[in-house]
């Protein structure tokens, strides 16, 4: 299971003084040393954190998956086609939000998202859609030719107790559904060192995309260590899940 590290919050700190440090490109290099499998940035219309220079530098320096989160606007499609990141994740974007608030309103924006996918894939860029874990949204994602989806885990992350359980089951079912329709499935948003293990234990998820919790920990322990600790939790969960599957197969064989 891959870990994509979002370095937007490093740029947010830089923008607090409108200066040059800390540099998200340096953070990306250290995240890679810590074991990141991908680097994610969200280029927003208002350039509130990541800017065009960051995209340029990262495109030319990141040797692993560079995932560009963006809205499906004409400006962003033009930039993506020009810079050619490895992956574009189409997200909804509102000017006043603190972070991406939910998955795409894919039912009402089907035509525009389909056109964006067509244009991006036409330039050889893989396209993922950030959607809520709903069957209908998964079916539409398949219908409009997305390569992948990223399931929004924010509702799971914000809940506790039976609420979290309900949201977890919703994600588990969505992963299953995505596999049935032939979509590669990722997950992200609100994942942290305490809630990651259950999600990382779901069979069929290709990758997890995490920003805030890793950068928050990095302020205290350094980026390399923060990424390594997250990666270790993910790996441990994947190994536990594999062992459980092997044990199940063994007991079915001997029954
Ligand atoms: N995935 C997507 C599509 C996002 O928009 C974000 C937030 O930028 C993340 C993952 C990471 O969320 P968080 O910062 O809560 O880990």
CSV table of N, CA, C and O in Angstrom, one decimal, residues 15-16 27 35 37 60 73 100 102 140 160 171 185 189 194 243:
chain,number,residue,atom,x,y,z
A,15,UNK,N,3.8,30.8,3.5
A,15,UNK,CA,2.9,31.9,3.2
A,15,UNK,C,2.5,32.8,4.4
A,15,UNK,O,2.1,34.0,4.2
A,16,UNK,N,2.7,32.3,5.6
A,16,UNK,CA,2.4,33.1,6.8
A,16,UNK,C,3.3,34.4,6.8
A,16,UNK,O,2.9,35.4,7.4
A,27,UNK,N,10.9,19.8,1.9
A,27,UNK,CA,10.0,18.9,2.7
A,27,UNK,C,9.8,17.6,1.9
A,27,UNK,O,9.8,16.5,2.5
A,35,UNK,N,10.5,7.5,3.4
A,35,UNK,CA,9.8,6.4,2.8
A,35,UNK,C,8.5,6.7,2.1
A,35,UNK,O,7.7,5.8,1.8
A,37,UNK,N,5.9,7.3,-0.8
A,37,UNK,CA,5.9,6.7,-2.1
A,37,UNK,C,5.4,7.7,-3.2
A,37,UNK,O,5.4,7.4,-4.4
A,60,UNK,N,10.2,18.8,-11.5
A,60,UNK,CA,11.5,18.5,-11.9
A,60,UNK,C,12.4,17.8,-10.9
A,60,UNK,O,13.6,17.6,-11.2
A,73,UNK,N,-11.1,23.1,-13.5
A,73,UNK,CA,-11.3,24.4,-14.2
A,73,UNK,C,-10.4,24.4,-15.5
A,73,UNK,O,-9.4,23.7,-15.5
A,100,UNK,N,-10.3,20.7,1.9
A,100,UNK,CA,-11.4,20.2,1.0
A,100,UNK,C,-12.5,19.6,1.9
A,100,UNK,O,-12.2,18.7,2.7
A,102,UNK,N,-15.4,17.9,1.2
A,102,UNK,CA,-16.1,16.7,0.9
A,102,UNK,C,-15.7,16.2,-0.5
A,102,UNK,O,-14.9,16.8,-1.2
A,140,UNK,N,-20.6,6.2,-11.4
A,140,UNK,CA,-20.4,7.4,-12.3
A,140,UNK,C,-18.9,7.5,-12.6
A,140,UNK,O,-18.5,7.8,-13.8
A,160,UNK,N,-16.6,9.1,16.2
A,160,UNK,CA,-16.1,8.2,17.2
A,160,UNK,C,-17.1,7.1,17.4
A,160,UNK,O,-18.3,7.3,17.0
A,171,UNK,N,-16.8,2.8,4.0
A,171,UNK,CA,-15.6,2.8,3.2
A,171,UNK,C,-15.3,1.4,2.7
A,171,UNK,O,-14.9,1.2,1.5
A,185,UNK,N,-8.5,2.0,-6.4
A,185,UNK,CA,-9.1,2.8,-5.3
A,185,UNK,C,-8.1,3.2,-4.2
A,185,UNK,O,-7.3,2.4,-3.8
A,189,UNK,N,-7.9,11.8,3.6
A,189,UNK,CA,-8.5,13.0,4.3
A,189,UNK,C,-8.7,12.6,5.8
A,189,UNK,O,-9.5,11.7,6.1
A,194,UNK,N,-3.6,7.6,14.8
A,194,UNK,CA,-4.5,6.9,15.6
A,194,UNK,C,-5.6,6.2,14.9
A,194,UNK,O,-6.1,5.1,15.3
A,243,UNK,N,-1.7,-11.8,7.0
A,243,UNK,CA,-1.6,-13.0,7.9
A,243,UNK,C,-2.9,-13.6,8.2
A,243,UNK,O,-3.1,-14.8,8.2
